[in-house]
Amino acid sequence: LAPELRDRVNAAIERAFATLDDVALGVSGGVDSSSLFAMALRLSRARGQPRVHGVNLHYGGRGDDRPHLRELCDALHTEVGRVRPEDCASMLLESLVIDGAPVPWPGAAFQIRLGRLARECGASVMLTGAGGDDVFNGDFTIFAERFARGHWLSAVYDAARLKAAGGS
């Protein structure tokens, strides 16, 4: 299944990039965003477009991905723009309301600053690996349990047929 997943993600990246000149990718050093970033850079380098810029919310803590990001950048011979949490402090009040509506997530100031950094790099759009953990509603065991009970064929079939919210 891994080669098929890779092919489908590559095809999705190619579709998303078809009309873009400059793309920013939010990359943490974790598996989802790092995979997306590496695949996007490979496509960009092979075709010469679109330009790809990495942007990162750079902070430490439990499960710190910064060492992985450093290894990723070294392996890909690239750098990413970094935003530290203290760089976002001035945007905290601004981020509480967007377009006249209250903003319900606490990381909005971080996302606004990353978006501004992406724009400063020349990007017209920013993509992330956010939501990768939620492909199976955050619970991969729904297929693994059926597989373990001996219903392996239907578990694999249903996992392969899984569609994202909105039918895409």
mmCIF file of C-alpha atoms in Angstrom, residues 5-163:
data_model
loop_
_atom_site.group_PDB
_atom_site.id
_atom_site.type_symbol
_atom_site.label_atom_id
_atom_site.label_comp_id
_atom_site.label_asym_id
_atom_site.label_seq_id
_atom_site.Cartn_x
_atom_site.Cartn_y
_atom_site.Cartn_z
ATOM 1 C CA LEU A 5 -0.200 6.046 -1.157
ATOM 2 C CA ARG A 6 2.985 7.766 -2.333
ATOM 3 C CA ASP A 7 1.703 7.832 -5.933
ATOM 4 C CA ARG A 8 -1.645 9.286 -4.861
ATOM 5 C CA VAL A 9 -0.026 11.975 -2.719
ATOM 6 C CA ASN A 10 2.349 12.848 -5.578
ATOM 7 C CA ALA A 11 -0.613 13.122 -7.957
ATOM 8 C CA ALA A 12 -2.451 15.376 -5.494
ATOM 9 C CA ILE A 13 0.620 17.612 -5.173
ATOM 10 C CA GLU A 14 0.932 17.808 -8.959
ATOM 11 C CA ARG A 15 -2.747 18.824 -9.262
ATOM 12 C CA ALA A 16 -2.406 21.415 -6.499
ATOM 13 C CA PHE A 17 0.748 22.879 -8.066
ATOM 14 C CA ALA A 18 -0.497 22.922 -11.664
ATOM 15 C CA THR A 19 -1.424 26.618 -11.645
ATOM 16 C CA LEU A 20 0.897 27.954 -8.943
ATOM 17 C CA ASP A 21 4.163 29.872 -9.269
ATOM 18 C CA ASP A 22 5.167 30.167 -5.604
ATOM 19 C CA VAL A 23 4.077 27.852 -2.791
ATOM 20 C CA ALA A 24 4.889 27.904 0.913
ATOM 21 C CA LEU A 25 4.672 24.709 2.906
ATOM 22 C CA GLY A 26 4.323 24.648 6.663
ATOM 23 C CA VAL A 27 6.892 22.085 7.764
ATOM 24 C CA SER A 28 7.601 20.996 11.344
ATOM 25 C CA GLY A 29 9.976 18.094 10.941
ATOM 26 C CA GLY A 30 7.186 15.611 11.677
ATOM 27 C CA VAL A 31 6.243 12.822 9.275
ATOM 28 C CA ASP A 32 3.223 14.440 7.559
ATOM 29 C CA SER A 33 4.643 17.863 6.781
ATOM 30 C CA SER A 34 8.155 16.549 6.067
ATOM 31 C CA SER A 35 6.817 14.082 3.514
ATOM 32 C CA LEU A 36 4.739 16.776 1.838
ATOM 33 C CA PHE A 37 7.714 19.166 1.802
ATOM 34 C CA ALA A 38 10.128 16.584 0.368
ATOM 35 C CA MET A 39 7.678 15.531 -2.343
ATOM 36 C CA ALA A 40 6.913 19.152 -3.230
ATOM 37 C CA LEU A 41 10.603 20.038 -3.465
ATOM 38 C CA ARG A 42 11.267 17.006 -5.655
ATOM 39 C CA LEU A 43 8.494 18.061 -8.048
ATOM 40 C CA SER A 44 9.633 21.688 -8.033
ATOM 41 C CA ARG A 45 13.241 20.775 -8.766
ATOM 42 C CA ALA A 46 12.265 18.344 -11.525
ATOM 43 C CA ARG A 47 10.019 20.860 -13.299
ATOM 44 C CA GLY A 48 11.636 24.122 -12.283
ATOM 45 C CA GLN A 49 8.334 25.353 -10.872
ATOM 46 C CA PRO A 50 6.593 26.236 -8.703
ATOM 47 C CA ARG A 51 9.086 27.746 -6.295
ATOM 48 C CA VAL A 52 8.717 26.047 -2.907
ATOM 49 C CA HIS A 53 9.373 27.800 0.401
ATOM 50 C CA GLY A 54 9.320 26.046 3.772
ATOM 51 C CA VAL A 55 7.985 27.911 6.805
ATOM 52 C CA ASN A 56 8.210 26.640 10.350
ATOM 53 C CA LEU A 57 6.829 27.508 13.779
ATOM 54 C CA HIS A 58 10.094 27.031 15.646
ATOM 55 C CA TYR A 59 9.725 26.021 19.293
ATOM 56 C CA GLY A 60 10.856 23.276 21.624
ATOM 57 C CA GLY A 61 9.048 21.133 24.128
ATOM 58 C CA ARG A 62 7.801 17.598 24.489
ATOM 59 C CA GLY A 63 8.148 15.752 21.184
ATOM 60 C CA ASP A 64 10.389 18.502 19.782
ATOM 61 C CA ASP A 65 10.624 18.139 15.989
ATOM 62 C CA ARG A 66 13.411 20.702 15.548
ATOM 63 C CA PRO A 67 16.220 18.102 15.340
ATOM 64 C CA HIS A 68 14.224 16.252 12.670
ATOM 65 C CA LEU A 69 13.658 19.494 10.760
ATOM 66 C CA ARG A 70 17.405 20.178 10.817
ATOM 67 C CA GLU A 71 18.111 16.691 9.420
ATOM 68 C CA LEU A 72 15.404 17.150 6.788
ATOM 69 C CA CYS A 73 16.829 20.498 5.641
ATOM 70 C CA ASP A 74 20.330 19.017 5.506
ATOM 71 C CA ALA A 75 19.153 16.014 3.493
ATOM 72 C CA LEU A 76 17.181 18.200 1.061
ATOM 73 C CA HIS A 77 19.896 20.883 0.827
ATOM 74 C CA THR A 78 17.461 23.631 1.732
ATOM 75 C CA GLU A 79 16.451 25.969 4.527
ATOM 76 C CA VAL A 80 13.085 27.023 5.881
ATOM 77 C CA GLY A 81 11.891 30.325 7.292
ATOM 78 C CA ARG A 82 11.357 30.091 11.022
ATOM 79 C CA VAL A 83 8.887 31.880 13.282
ATOM 80 C CA ARG A 84 9.382 31.734 17.040
ATOM 81 C CA PRO A 85 6.385 32.023 19.384
ATOM 82 C CA GLU A 86 7.693 35.350 20.710
ATOM 83 C CA ASP A 87 7.550 36.681 17.113
ATOM 84 C CA CYS A 88 3.774 36.245 17.291
ATOM 85 C CA ALA A 89 3.120 38.040 20.577
ATOM 86 C CA SER A 90 2.234 41.343 18.914
ATOM 87 C CA MET A 91 -0.496 39.563 16.911
ATOM 88 C CA LEU A 92 -2.281 37.980 19.843
ATOM 89 C CA LEU A 93 -5.059 40.573 20.162
ATOM 90 C CA GLU A 94 -5.385 40.867 16.372
ATOM 91 C CA SER A 95 -5.864 37.111 16.093
ATOM 92 C CA LEU A 96 -8.855 36.964 18.447
ATOM 93 C CA VAL A 97 -11.176 38.262 15.713
ATOM 94 C CA ILE A 98 -10.796 37.670 11.977
ATOM 95 C CA ASP A 99 -13.207 39.236 9.491
ATOM 96 C CA GLY A 100 -15.437 40.278 12.388
ATOM 97 C CA ALA A 101 -15.809 36.735 13.724
ATOM 98 C CA PRO A 102 -14.341 35.321 16.927
ATOM 99 C CA VAL A 103 -11.473 32.907 16.354
ATOM 100 C CA PRO A 104 -11.853 29.702 18.392
ATOM 101 C CA TRP A 105 -8.333 28.314 18.175
ATOM 102 C CA PRO A 106 -5.446 29.457 20.368
ATOM 103 C CA GLY A 107 -2.778 29.074 17.672
ATOM 104 C CA ALA A 108 -4.310 31.659 15.318
ATOM 105 C CA ALA A 109 -1.511 34.191 15.910
ATOM 106 C CA PHE A 110 1.037 31.538 14.902
ATOM 107 C CA GLN A 111 -0.864 30.758 11.702
ATOM 108 C CA ILE A 112 -1.209 34.449 10.836
ATOM 109 C CA ARG A 113 2.534 35.006 11.288
ATOM 110 C CA LEU A 114 3.405 31.915 9.233
ATOM 111 C CA GLY A 115 1.061 33.145 6.504
ATOM 112 C CA ARG A 116 2.730 36.541 6.499
ATOM 113 C CA LEU A 117 6.164 34.916 6.298
ATOM 114 C CA ALA A 118 4.935 32.846 3.339
ATOM 115 C CA ARG A 119 3.736 36.008 1.618
ATOM 116 C CA GLU A 120 7.069 37.749 2.367
ATOM 117 C CA CYS A 121 8.794 34.842 0.551
ATOM 118 C CA GLY A 122 6.586 35.487 -2.493
ATOM 119 C CA ALA A 123 4.156 32.606 -2.018
ATOM 120 C CA SER A 124 0.548 33.022 -3.094
ATOM 121 C CA VAL A 125 -0.627 29.960 -1.169
ATOM 122 C CA MET A 126 0.498 28.005 1.893
ATOM 123 C CA LEU A 127 -0.038 24.275 2.315
ATOM 124 C CA THR A 128 0.549 22.151 5.408
ATOM 125 C CA GLY A 129 0.489 18.526 6.483
ATOM 126 C CA ALA A 130 -2.077 19.474 9.136
ATOM 127 C CA GLY A 131 -4.800 16.896 9.439
ATOM 128 C CA GLY A 132 -2.619 13.992 8.385
ATOM 129 C CA ASP A 133 -3.228 12.367 11.759
ATOM 130 C CA ASP A 134 -6.963 12.661 11.197
ATOM 131 C CA VAL A 135 -7.164 10.673 7.960
ATOM 132 C CA PHE A 136 -8.896 7.903 9.881
ATOM 133 C CA ASN A 137 -10.668 10.276 12.260
ATOM 134 C CA GLY A 138 -7.551 10.066 14.407
ATOM 135 C CA ASP A 139 -8.151 6.363 15.034
ATOM 136 C CA PHE A 140 -6.183 3.994 12.818
ATOM 137 C CA THR A 141 -7.353 1.035 14.897
ATOM 138 C CA ILE A 142 -10.715 0.889 13.137
ATOM 139 C CA PHE A 143 -9.045 -0.974 10.289
ATOM 140 C CA ALA A 144 -6.370 -2.763 12.326
ATOM 141 C CA GLU A 145 -8.947 -4.357 14.637
ATOM 142 C CA ARG A 146 -10.942 -5.751 11.722
ATOM 143 C CA PHE A 147 -7.728 -6.965 10.117
ATOM 144 C CA ALA A 148 -6.700 -8.740 13.371
ATOM 145 C CA ARG A 149 -10.127 -10.426 13.668
ATOM 146 C CA GLY A 150 -9.496 -12.117 10.325
ATOM 147 C CA HIS A 151 -11.428 -9.694 8.129
ATOM 148 C CA TRP A 152 -8.226 -8.513 6.494
ATOM 149 C CA LEU A 153 -9.538 -8.253 2.943
ATOM 150 C CA SER A 154 -12.483 -6.009 3.835
ATOM 151 C CA ALA A 155 -10.312 -3.924 6.181
ATOM 152 C CA VAL A 156 -7.758 -3.253 3.431
ATOM 153 C CA TYR A 157 -10.522 -2.672 0.861
ATOM 154 C CA ASP A 158 -12.331 -0.152 3.072
ATOM 155 C CA ALA A 159 -9.096 1.653 3.962
ATOM 156 C CA ALA A 160 -8.274 1.961 0.239
ATOM 157 C CA ARG A 161 -11.755 3.336 -0.504
ATOM 158 C CA LEU A 162 -11.614 5.930 2.273
ATOM 159 C CA LYS A 163 -12.589 9.395 1.052
#
